[in-house]
Amino acid sequence: MALLSASFAPADRRRGVRRVAEAAILASALLLVRGAGLAGQTVQAPEYQVKAMFLFNFAQFVDWPAAAFADSATPLVIGVLGDDPFEGFLDQTIRREQVRGRGFQVQRYHNVGEIKTCHILFISRATGARLDEVLANLRNRPILTVSDDAGFAERGGMIRFVTDQHRIRLQINLGAAQAASLTVSSKLLRVADIVTPRGR
Amino acid sequence: MSLRDWPIRQKLTAMLVLISGLVLLLTSAALVGYQYWLFRQTMRSTLSVRGRILATNTTASLAFANDADARELLAALRADPHIVAAALYDKNGHLFATYPANLPGGALPPTPGPDGYRFERGKLIGFQPVAEAGSQRLGTLYLAADLEAVYATLRLSGVIAA
């Protein structure tokens, strides 16, 4: 037995050493991967944090007709119709922000009838079936309508968020925006896909 | 014959020649120096104008995180062979888009430095804020130009002075 253990011990130890070495290699590989990830700046922000930022940024690239604001100090209202998916990111994004001297305000609506003064309106996906009715109600009012609902831009909405491989792209229905007297900056159009509704 | 034994006339001529030579040398040096300084100033203002134009155009790419569009805009810098590197950093200081595509690692500052244009380590570099008028900052544009144009001008004025 003593002989056996004597002859097996080195092999055992060797296996132990190998296991430690393997663990070390694995650990350093993991560290490397993490490090590479950091170096590549692949820090992923939550989807609705990015979308909240985009909603806020629209204010810099869209011009509203003068009649859309009571005066030069009137805040720009970002509305959310239906369930709010932003988990507070929208309020966080606009806090203390100003664009061209204007502050921001977030309002939440349960139905389209509640919307009085609103400049950018995010229409929650849950609105789904009632979307046509909502859009018909808002037609030609100077409200930039935004949603991530499939087919939103084709159905008469203005801007749709399209999630494509962890990136958020924009689809713009320029005709709908122009009909509502909104001027979309050519710089915004550059980074978006322009959608023309069928049958028009 | 030592200098002491020169006739007075020759001594005077030698002195005149020496003084005129010295004056000519000083004037040429001042002229070359002024040209060098002027050219560096011009180069800095040209790069800052270029930076401001490019920054105005890249606002939407940063605001809507479209890096393909940002790279396309930066690629227009190909028109100036003296611009050796360019980059866009997002609002959080993360690298967002670079020019040229085959830039070796470490050629760009990992995070943006203080705003402004300055000569650093044989290059003219600039950090330009990117923002829409009257709105918050969206990111930073970095430009780096080599000083070949300055050296070429300097060589030319050196030749002319000589």
mmCIF file of C-alpha atoms in Angstrom:
data_model
loop_
_atom_site.group_PDB
_atom_site.id
_atom_site.type_symbol
_atom_site.label_atom_id
_atom_site.label_comp_id
_atom_site.label_asym_id
_atom_site.label_seq_id
_atom_site.Cartn_x
_atom_site.Cartn_y
_atom_site.Cartn_z
ATOM 1 C CA MET A 1 0.000 0.000 0.000
ATOM 2 C CA ALA A 2 2.856 2.263 0.980
ATOM 3 C CA LEU A 3 4.536 1.355 -2.276
ATOM 4 C CA LEU A 4 1.322 2.023 -4.167
ATOM 5 C CA SER A 5 0.740 5.387 -2.635
ATOM 6 C CA ALA A 6 4.385 6.247 -3.124
ATOM 7 C CA SER A 7 4.155 5.447 -6.796
ATOM 8 C CA PHE A 8 0.827 7.234 -7.246
ATOM 9 C CA ALA A 9 1.506 10.337 -5.251
ATOM 10 C CA PRO A 10 3.678 12.114 -7.857
ATOM 11 C CA ALA A 11 1.127 11.453 -10.589
ATOM 12 C CA ASP A 12 -1.589 12.768 -8.324
ATOM 13 C CA ARG A 13 0.448 15.832 -7.538
ATOM 14 C CA ARG A 14 1.197 16.304 -11.189
ATOM 15 C CA ARG A 15 -2.501 16.155 -11.974
ATOM 16 C CA GLY A 16 -3.098 18.652 -9.186
ATOM 17 C CA VAL A 17 -0.474 20.979 -10.617
ATOM 18 C CA ARG A 18 -1.999 20.627 -14.053
ATOM 19 C CA ARG A 19 -5.429 21.421 -12.658
ATOM 20 C CA VAL A 20 -4.061 24.553 -10.969
ATOM 21 C CA ALA A 21 -2.321 25.566 -14.213
ATOM 22 C CA GLU A 22 -5.521 24.980 -16.178
ATOM 23 C CA ALA A 23 -7.485 27.071 -13.717
ATOM 24 C CA ALA A 24 -4.892 29.842 -13.982
ATOM 25 C CA ILE A 25 -4.986 29.748 -17.783
ATOM 26 C CA LEU A 26 -8.778 29.816 -17.752
ATOM 27 C CA ALA A 27 -8.808 32.709 -15.297
ATOM 28 C CA SER A 28 -6.315 34.731 -17.314
ATOM 29 C CA ALA A 29 -8.215 33.948 -20.512
ATOM 30 C CA LEU A 30 -11.398 35.202 -18.875
ATOM 31 C CA LEU A 31 -9.596 38.325 -17.723
ATOM 32 C CA LEU A 32 -8.245 38.844 -21.228
ATOM 33 C CA VAL A 33 -11.693 38.514 -22.769
ATOM 34 C CA ARG A 34 -13.125 40.967 -20.237
ATOM 35 C CA GLY A 35 -10.215 43.323 -20.792
ATOM 36 C CA ALA A 36 -10.650 43.120 -24.559
ATOM 37 C CA GLY A 37 -14.339 43.816 -24.104
ATOM 38 C CA LEU A 38 -13.553 46.934 -22.126
ATOM 39 C CA ALA A 39 -10.940 48.043 -24.627
ATOM 40 C CA GLY A 40 -13.457 47.585 -27.447
ATOM 41 C CA GLN A 41 -15.923 49.814 -25.595
ATOM 42 C CA THR A 42 -18.753 47.347 -25.951
ATOM 43 C CA VAL A 43 -20.504 48.719 -22.902
ATOM 44 C CA GLN A 44 -24.158 48.030 -23.574
ATOM 45 C CA ALA A 45 -26.606 50.541 -22.219
ATOM 46 C CA PRO A 46 -30.148 49.291 -21.523
ATOM 47 C CA GLU A 47 -32.305 49.524 -24.673
ATOM 48 C CA TYR A 48 -34.783 52.025 -23.242
ATOM 49 C CA GLN A 49 -32.006 54.214 -21.846
ATOM 50 C CA VAL A 50 -30.724 54.604 -25.414
ATOM 51 C CA LYS A 51 -34.247 55.196 -26.716
ATOM 52 C CA ALA A 52 -34.868 57.853 -24.041
ATOM 53 C CA MET A 53 -31.648 59.564 -25.149
ATOM 54 C CA PHE A 54 -32.773 59.412 -28.792
ATOM 55 C CA LEU A 55 -36.182 60.927 -27.912
ATOM 56 C CA PHE A 56 -34.386 63.786 -26.173
ATOM 57 C CA ASN A 57 -31.973 64.209 -29.091
ATOM 58 C CA PHE A 58 -34.842 64.537 -31.603
ATOM 59 C CA ALA A 59 -35.468 67.965 -30.063
ATOM 60 C CA GLN A 60 -32.119 69.092 -31.503
ATOM 61 C CA PHE A 61 -32.803 67.892 -35.045
ATOM 62 C CA VAL A 62 -36.486 68.717 -35.553
ATOM 63 C CA ASP A 63 -37.995 72.191 -35.845
ATOM 64 C CA TRP A 64 -41.548 72.783 -34.731
ATOM 65 C CA PRO A 65 -43.752 75.534 -36.158
ATOM 66 C CA ALA A 66 -43.794 78.651 -33.953
ATOM 67 C CA ALA A 67 -47.456 77.983 -33.066
ATOM 68 C CA ALA A 68 -46.480 74.752 -31.289
ATOM 69 C CA PHE A 69 -45.056 76.784 -28.388
ATOM 70 C CA ALA A 70 -46.894 79.435 -26.370
ATOM 71 C CA ASP A 71 -43.674 81.491 -26.009
ATOM 72 C CA SER A 72 -39.907 81.135 -26.145
ATOM 73 C CA ALA A 73 -39.733 79.838 -22.572
ATOM 74 C CA THR A 74 -42.414 77.130 -22.956
ATOM 75 C CA PRO A 75 -40.870 73.742 -22.199
ATOM 76 C CA LEU A 76 -40.748 71.059 -24.828
ATOM 77 C CA VAL A 77 -43.105 68.266 -23.820
ATOM 78 C CA ILE A 78 -42.137 64.638 -24.362
ATOM 79 C CA GLY A 79 -45.213 62.468 -23.920
ATOM 80 C CA VAL A 80 -45.592 58.729 -23.426
ATOM 81 C CA LEU A 81 -48.904 57.240 -24.548
ATOM 82 C CA GLY A 82 -49.837 53.926 -22.931
ATOM 83 C CA ASP A 83 -47.533 51.819 -20.734
ATOM 84 C CA ASP A 84 -44.240 53.583 -19.959
ATOM 85 C CA PRO A 85 -41.340 51.250 -20.855
ATOM 86 C CA PHE A 86 -38.613 53.755 -19.902
ATOM 87 C CA GLU A 87 -38.240 52.801 -16.205
ATOM 88 C CA GLY A 88 -37.415 56.382 -15.263
ATOM 89 C CA PHE A 89 -34.656 56.794 -17.894
ATOM 90 C CA LEU A 90 -36.665 59.440 -19.721
ATOM 91 C CA ASP A 91 -37.020 61.636 -16.618
ATOM 92 C CA GLN A 92 -33.317 61.081 -15.900
ATOM 93 C CA THR A 93 -32.301 62.059 -19.436
ATOM 94 C CA ILE A 94 -34.172 65.359 -19.566
ATOM 95 C CA ARG A 95 -33.427 66.488 -16.015
ATOM 96 C CA ARG A 96 -31.938 69.999 -16.092
ATOM 97 C CA GLU A 97 -31.425 69.779 -19.874
ATOM 98 C CA GLN A 98 -32.067 72.638 -22.262
ATOM 99 C CA VAL A 99 -32.169 72.838 -26.032
ATOM 100 C CA ARG A 100 -32.114 76.302 -27.594
ATOM 101 C CA GLY A 101 -33.047 77.803 -24.256
ATOM 102 C CA ARG A 102 -36.040 75.528 -23.716
ATOM 103 C CA GLY A 103 -36.452 73.155 -20.798
ATOM 104 C CA PHE A 104 -38.140 69.747 -20.984
ATOM 105 C CA GLN A 105 -41.148 68.102 -19.423
ATOM 106 C CA VAL A 106 -42.361 64.497 -19.472
ATOM 107 C CA GLN A 107 -46.082 63.744 -19.543
ATOM 108 C CA ARG A 108 -47.822 60.383 -19.510
ATOM 109 C CA TYR A 109 -51.179 59.730 -21.169
ATOM 110 C CA HIS A 110 -53.602 56.811 -21.020
ATOM 111 C CA ASN A 111 -55.558 57.785 -24.094
ATOM 112 C CA VAL A 112 -55.082 60.090 -27.038
ATOM 113 C CA GLY A 113 -57.857 62.454 -25.904
ATOM 114 C CA GLU A 114 -55.701 63.613 -22.957
ATOM 115 C CA ILE A 115 -53.001 65.014 -25.235
ATOM 116 C CA LYS A 116 -53.097 68.802 -25.270
ATOM 117 C CA THR A 117 -49.636 70.338 -25.666
ATOM 118 C CA CYS A 118 -47.109 67.747 -26.714
ATOM 119 C CA HIS A 119 -44.098 67.957 -29.030
ATOM 120 C CA ILE A 120 -42.607 64.485 -29.067
ATOM 121 C CA LEU A 121 -44.928 61.549 -28.398
ATOM 122 C CA PHE A 122 -43.712 58.029 -27.759
ATOM 123 C CA ILE A 123 -46.500 55.582 -28.490
ATOM 124 C CA SER A 124 -46.105 52.417 -26.454
ATOM 125 C CA ARG A 125 -46.126 49.098 -28.298
ATOM 126 C CA ALA A 126 -49.128 48.008 -26.222
ATOM 127 C CA THR A 127 -51.251 50.525 -28.133
ATOM 128 C CA GLY A 128 -51.029 48.041 -31.050
ATOM 129 C CA ALA A 129 -54.592 47.538 -32.238
ATOM 130 C CA ARG A 130 -55.635 51.123 -31.517
ATOM 131 C CA LEU A 131 -52.630 52.573 -33.362
ATOM 132 C CA ASP A 132 -54.552 53.591 -36.498
ATOM 133 C CA GLU A 133 -57.136 55.386 -34.407
ATOM 134 C CA VAL A 134 -54.416 57.157 -32.374
ATOM 135 C CA LEU A 135 -52.541 58.241 -35.501
ATOM 136 C CA ALA A 136 -55.740 59.448 -37.176
ATOM 137 C CA ASN A 137 -56.446 61.540 -34.092
ATOM 138 C CA LEU A 138 -52.980 63.118 -34.181
ATOM 139 C CA ARG A 139 -52.796 63.585 -37.961
ATOM 140 C CA ASN A 140 -51.403 66.963 -39.022
ATOM 141 C CA ARG A 141 -50.888 68.116 -35.442
ATOM 142 C CA PRO A 142 -47.267 69.293 -34.887
ATOM 143 C CA ILE A 143 -46.399 66.301 -32.716
ATOM 144 C CA LEU A 144 -43.440 64.110 -33.608
ATOM 145 C CA THR A 145 -44.802 60.579 -33.209
ATOM 146 C CA VAL A 146 -42.304 57.870 -32.280
ATOM 147 C CA SER A 147 -42.734 54.167 -31.576
ATOM 148 C CA ASP A 148 -40.940 50.844 -31.792
ATOM 149 C CA ASP A 149 -44.047 49.099 -33.096
ATOM 150 C CA ALA A 150 -43.489 47.104 -36.317
ATOM 151 C CA GLY A 151 -44.799 48.920 -39.376
ATOM 152 C CA PHE A 152 -45.232 52.164 -37.420
ATOM 153 C CA ALA A 153 -43.743 54.424 -40.094
ATOM 154 C CA GLU A 154 -45.656 52.674 -42.901
ATOM 155 C CA ARG A 155 -48.927 53.147 -41.018
ATOM 156 C CA GLY A 156 -48.503 56.915 -40.779
ATOM 157 C CA GLY A 157 -46.244 57.292 -37.726
ATOM 158 C CA MET A 158 -43.205 59.535 -38.117
ATOM 159 C CA ILE A 159 -40.218 57.771 -36.541
ATOM 160 C CA ARG A 160 -39.799 54.118 -35.696
ATOM 161 C CA PHE A 161 -36.999 52.639 -33.579
ATOM 162 C CA VAL A 162 -35.748 49.446 -35.189
ATOM 163 C CA THR A 163 -33.533 47.221 -33.044
ATOM 164 C CA ASP A 164 -30.968 45.499 -35.238
ATOM 165 C CA GLN A 165 -28.212 43.425 -33.586
ATOM 166 C CA HIS A 166 -28.086 45.479 -30.370
ATOM 167 C CA ARG A 167 -28.167 48.710 -32.359
ATOM 168 C CA ILE A 168 -31.120 51.023 -32.610
ATOM 169 C CA ARG A 169 -31.767 52.345 -36.086
ATOM 170 C CA LEU A 170 -34.303 54.932 -37.176
ATOM 171 C CA GLN A 171 -36.994 54.743 -39.841
ATOM 172 C CA ILE A 172 -38.535 58.054 -40.800
ATOM 173 C CA ASN A 173 -41.761 58.702 -42.640
ATOM 174 C CA LEU A 174 -40.791 62.131 -43.937
ATOM 175 C CA GLY A 175 -44.172 62.758 -45.598
ATOM 176 C CA ALA A 176 -46.023 62.396 -42.285
ATOM 177 C CA ALA A 177 -43.588 64.796 -40.557
ATOM 178 C CA GLN A 178 -43.906 67.373 -43.348
ATOM 179 C CA ALA A 179 -47.718 67.115 -43.295
ATOM 180 C CA ALA A 180 -47.553 68.038 -39.605
ATOM 181 C CA SER A 181 -45.374 71.115 -40.436
ATOM 182 C CA LEU A 182 -42.321 69.598 -38.745
ATOM 183 C CA THR A 183 -38.921 70.254 -40.292
ATOM 184 C CA VAL A 184 -36.553 67.324 -39.937
ATOM 185 C CA SER A 185 -32.855 68.242 -40.182
ATOM 186 C CA SER A 186 -30.999 66.723 -43.113
ATOM 187 C CA LYS A 187 -28.427 65.529 -40.583
ATOM 188 C CA LEU A 188 -31.082 63.388 -38.895
ATOM 189 C CA LEU A 189 -32.217 62.080 -42.284
ATOM 190 C CA ARG A 190 -28.620 61.036 -43.035
ATOM 191 C CA VAL A 191 -28.593 58.582 -40.133
ATOM 192 C CA ALA A 192 -32.106 57.229 -40.767
ATOM 193 C CA ASP A 193 -33.889 55.103 -43.361
ATOM 194 C CA ILE A 194 -36.604 57.011 -45.150
ATOM 195 C CA VAL A 195 -39.861 55.093 -45.410
ATOM 196 C CA THR A 196 -42.626 55.875 -47.858
ATOM 197 C CA PRO A 197 -46.021 54.465 -46.862
ATOM 198 C CA ARG A 198 -47.539 52.046 -49.356
ATOM 199 C CA GLY A 199 -50.316 53.278 -51.586
ATOM 200 C CA ARG A 200 -49.251 56.924 -51.511
ATOM 201 C CA MET B 1 50.634 88.309 -42.647
ATOM 202 C CA SER B 2 48.729 88.680 -39.397
ATOM 203 C CA LEU B 3 45.553 90.762 -39.014
ATOM 204 C CA ARG B 4 47.536 93.451 -37.187
ATOM 205 C CA ASP B 5 49.711 94.047 -40.269
ATOM 206 C CA TRP B 6 46.759 94.579 -42.658
ATOM 207 C CA PRO B 7 46.533 98.038 -44.195
ATOM 208 C CA ILE B 8 43.800 100.171 -42.602
ATOM 209 C CA ARG B 9 41.794 100.204 -45.846
ATOM 210 C CA GLN B 10 41.653 96.413 -45.968
ATOM 211 C CA LYS B 11 40.725 96.230 -42.280
ATOM 212 C CA LEU B 12 37.826 98.636 -42.833
ATOM 213 C CA THR B 13 36.582 96.637 -45.822
ATOM 214 C CA ALA B 14 36.805 93.393 -43.857
ATOM 215 C CA MET B 15 34.853 94.957 -40.999
ATOM 216 C CA LEU B 16 32.175 96.221 -43.373
ATOM 217 C CA VAL B 17 31.862 92.827 -45.031
ATOM 218 C CA LEU B 18 31.648 91.101 -41.662
ATOM 219 C CA ILE B 19 28.997 93.487 -40.351
ATOM 220 C CA SER B 20 26.872 93.310 -43.525
ATOM 221 C CA GLY B 21 27.150 89.516 -43.486
ATOM 222 C CA LEU B 22 26.056 89.391 -39.876
ATOM 223 C CA VAL B 23 23.113 91.706 -40.513
ATOM 224 C CA LEU B 24 22.084 89.683 -43.550
ATOM 225 C CA LEU B 25 22.290 86.460 -41.528
ATOM 226 C CA LEU B 26 20.212 87.904 -38.701
ATOM 227 C CA THR B 27 17.583 89.261 -41.091
ATOM 228 C CA SER B 28 17.330 85.924 -42.892
ATOM 229 C CA ALA B 29 17.066 84.055 -39.585
ATOM 230 C CA ALA B 30 14.351 86.434 -38.399
ATOM 231 C CA LEU B 31 12.516 86.049 -41.682
ATOM 232 C CA VAL B 32 12.682 82.245 -41.597
ATOM 233 C CA GLY B 33 11.633 82.276 -37.950
ATOM 234 C CA TYR B 34 8.712 84.556 -38.688
ATOM 235 C CA GLN B 35 7.667 82.372 -41.635
ATOM 236 C CA TYR B 36 7.835 79.279 -39.416
ATOM 237 C CA TRP B 37 5.736 80.924 -36.725
ATOM 238 C CA LEU B 38 3.243 82.302 -39.279
ATOM 239 C CA PHE B 39 2.887 78.966 -41.009
ATOM 240 C CA ARG B 40 2.253 77.162 -37.723
ATOM 241 C CA GLN B 41 -0.431 79.725 -36.848
ATOM 242 C CA THR B 42 -2.055 79.338 -40.259
ATOM 243 C CA MET B 43 -1.895 75.580 -39.983
ATOM 244 C CA ARG B 44 -3.529 75.646 -36.563
ATOM 245 C CA SER B 45 -6.350 77.913 -37.675
ATOM 246 C CA THR B 46 -6.901 75.854 -40.838
ATOM 247 C CA LEU B 47 -7.166 72.644 -38.809
ATOM 248 C CA SER B 48 -9.521 74.255 -36.300
ATOM 249 C CA VAL B 49 -11.811 75.480 -39.109
ATOM 250 C CA ARG B 50 -11.766 71.995 -40.629
ATOM 251 C CA GLY B 51 -12.502 70.548 -37.176
ATOM 252 C CA ARG B 52 -15.438 72.859 -36.603
ATOM 253 C CA ILE B 53 -16.968 72.060 -39.997
ATOM 254 C CA LEU B 54 -16.584 68.324 -39.461
ATOM 255 C CA ALA B 55 -17.913 68.543 -35.890
ATOM 256 C CA THR B 56 -21.056 70.314 -37.106
ATOM 257 C CA ASN B 57 -21.673 67.518 -39.570
ATOM 258 C CA THR B 58 -21.153 64.648 -37.160
ATOM 259 C CA THR B 59 -23.710 65.726 -34.517
ATOM 260 C CA ALA B 60 -26.469 63.398 -35.712
ATOM 261 C CA SER B 61 -24.147 60.376 -36.033
ATOM 262 C CA LEU B 62 -23.210 60.819 -32.358
ATOM 263 C CA ALA B 63 -26.719 61.713 -31.183
ATOM 264 C CA PHE B 64 -28.183 58.596 -32.801
ATOM 265 C CA ALA B 65 -25.170 56.305 -32.341
ATOM 266 C CA ASN B 66 -24.624 55.655 -36.052
ATOM 267 C CA ASP B 67 -20.943 54.736 -36.266
ATOM 268 C CA ALA B 68 -21.073 53.750 -39.945
ATOM 269 C CA ASP B 69 -22.209 57.258 -40.827
ATOM 270 C CA ALA B 70 -19.537 58.761 -38.553
ATOM 271 C CA ARG B 71 -16.806 56.732 -40.279
ATOM 272 C CA GLU B 72 -18.072 57.847 -43.672
ATOM 273 C CA LEU B 73 -17.903 61.511 -42.622
ATOM 274 C CA LEU B 74 -14.400 61.106 -41.188
ATOM 275 C CA ALA B 75 -13.279 59.390 -44.397
ATOM 276 C CA ALA B 76 -13.733 62.727 -46.199
ATOM 277 C CA LEU B 77 -10.449 63.732 -44.506
ATOM 278 C CA ARG B 78 -8.713 61.666 -47.198
ATOM 279 C CA ALA B 79 -8.698 64.909 -49.205
ATOM 280 C CA ASP B 80 -5.947 66.231 -46.904
ATOM 281 C CA PRO B 81 -2.921 63.899 -46.861
ATOM 282 C CA HIS B 82 -1.454 65.764 -43.868
ATOM 283 C CA ILE B 83 -4.241 64.593 -41.571
ATOM 284 C CA VAL B 84 -2.798 61.376 -40.188
ATOM 285 C CA ALA B 85 -5.528 60.396 -37.735
ATOM 286 C CA ALA B 86 -8.994 61.394 -36.627
ATOM 287 C CA ALA B 87 -11.532 60.029 -34.186
ATOM 288 C CA LEU B 88 -14.905 60.689 -32.636
ATOM 289 C CA TYR B 89 -15.536 60.069 -28.945
ATOM 290 C CA ASP B 90 -19.053 59.828 -27.535
ATOM 291 C CA LYS B 91 -20.408 61.869 -24.636
ATOM 292 C CA ASN B 92 -18.875 59.466 -22.111
ATOM 293 C CA GLY B 93 -15.425 59.710 -23.714
ATOM 294 C CA HIS B 94 -15.569 56.280 -25.372
ATOM 295 C CA LEU B 95 -14.012 55.887 -28.811
ATOM 296 C CA PHE B 96 -16.860 55.836 -31.366
ATOM 297 C CA ALA B 97 -15.371 56.068 -34.877
ATOM 298 C CA THR B 98 -11.831 56.352 -36.249
ATOM 299 C CA TYR B 99 -9.974 57.408 -39.396
ATOM 300 C CA PRO B 100 -8.194 55.860 -41.224
ATOM 301 C CA ALA B 101 -9.623 52.360 -40.916
ATOM 302 C CA ASN B 102 -6.204 50.654 -40.663
ATOM 303 C CA LEU B 103 -4.917 52.817 -37.826
ATOM 304 C CA PRO B 104 -2.397 50.933 -35.641
ATOM 305 C CA GLY B 105 -3.440 50.361 -32.007
ATOM 306 C CA GLY B 106 -2.287 53.084 -29.644
ATOM 307 C CA ALA B 107 -2.238 55.731 -32.390
ATOM 308 C CA LEU B 108 -5.205 57.489 -30.790
ATOM 309 C CA PRO B 109 -5.615 58.936 -27.300
ATOM 310 C CA PRO B 110 -7.773 56.422 -25.339
ATOM 311 C CA THR B 111 -9.898 59.293 -23.994
ATOM 312 C CA PRO B 112 -10.307 62.862 -25.269
ATOM 313 C CA GLY B 113 -7.899 65.487 -23.886
ATOM 314 C CA PRO B 114 -8.704 69.128 -23.101
ATOM 315 C CA ASP B 115 -10.459 71.055 -25.901
ATOM 316 C CA GLY B 116 -8.261 73.096 -28.227
ATOM 317 C CA TYR B 117 -5.556 72.823 -30.900
ATOM 318 C CA ARG B 118 -1.876 72.483 -30.007
ATOM 319 C CA PHE B 119 1.515 71.205 -31.230
ATOM 320 C CA GLU B 120 2.479 68.030 -29.459
ATOM 321 C CA ARG B 121 5.231 65.490 -30.132
ATOM 322 C CA GLY B 122 5.876 66.580 -33.714
ATOM 323 C CA LYS B 123 2.196 66.752 -34.598
ATOM 324 C CA LEU B 124 -0.577 69.304 -34.588
ATOM 325 C CA ILE B 125 -3.494 67.851 -32.657
ATOM 326 C CA GLY B 126 -6.922 69.179 -31.798
ATOM 327 C CA PHE B 127 -9.890 68.237 -29.629
ATOM 328 C CA GLN B 128 -13.077 69.843 -30.882
ATOM 329 C CA PRO B 129 -16.383 69.720 -28.960
ATOM 330 C CA VAL B 130 -19.286 68.288 -30.995
ATOM 331 C CA ALA B 131 -22.664 69.886 -30.232
ATOM 332 C CA GLU B 132 -25.720 71.272 -31.949
ATOM 333 C CA ALA B 133 -26.107 75.030 -31.474
ATOM 334 C CA GLY B 134 -27.682 75.808 -28.106
ATOM 335 C CA SER B 135 -27.668 72.212 -26.961
ATOM 336 C CA GLN B 136 -25.605 69.981 -24.756
ATOM 337 C CA ARG B 137 -22.362 68.408 -25.891
ATOM 338 C CA LEU B 138 -22.686 65.175 -27.845
ATOM 339 C CA GLY B 139 -19.028 64.175 -27.997
ATOM 340 C CA THR B 140 -15.522 65.153 -29.099
ATOM 341 C CA LEU B 141 -13.719 65.162 -32.432
ATOM 342 C CA TYR B 142 -9.963 64.478 -32.470
ATOM 343 C CA LEU B 143 -7.735 65.492 -35.393
ATOM 344 C CA ALA B 144 -3.992 64.940 -35.827
ATOM 345 C CA ALA B 145 -1.936 66.465 -38.652
ATOM 346 C CA ASP B 146 1.749 65.886 -39.413
ATOM 347 C CA LEU B 147 4.075 68.888 -39.704
ATOM 348 C CA GLU B 148 5.458 67.955 -43.146
ATOM 349 C CA ALA B 149 3.933 71.092 -44.671
ATOM 350 C CA VAL B 150 5.678 73.277 -42.052
ATOM 351 C CA TYR B 151 9.017 71.594 -42.666
ATOM 352 C CA ALA B 152 8.646 71.899 -46.429
ATOM 353 C CA THR B 153 7.991 75.648 -46.131
ATOM 354 C CA LEU B 154 10.892 75.996 -43.730
ATOM 355 C CA ARG B 155 13.235 74.212 -46.136
ATOM 356 C CA LEU B 156 12.084 76.410 -48.986
ATOM 357 C CA SER B 157 12.591 79.648 -47.052
ATOM 358 C CA GLY B 158 15.981 78.322 -45.892
ATOM 359 C CA VAL B 159 16.988 77.784 -49.510
ATOM 360 C CA ILE B 160 15.754 81.245 -50.501
ATOM 361 C CA ALA B 161 17.622 82.859 -47.570
ATOM 362 C CA ALA B 162 20.810 81.002 -48.505
#
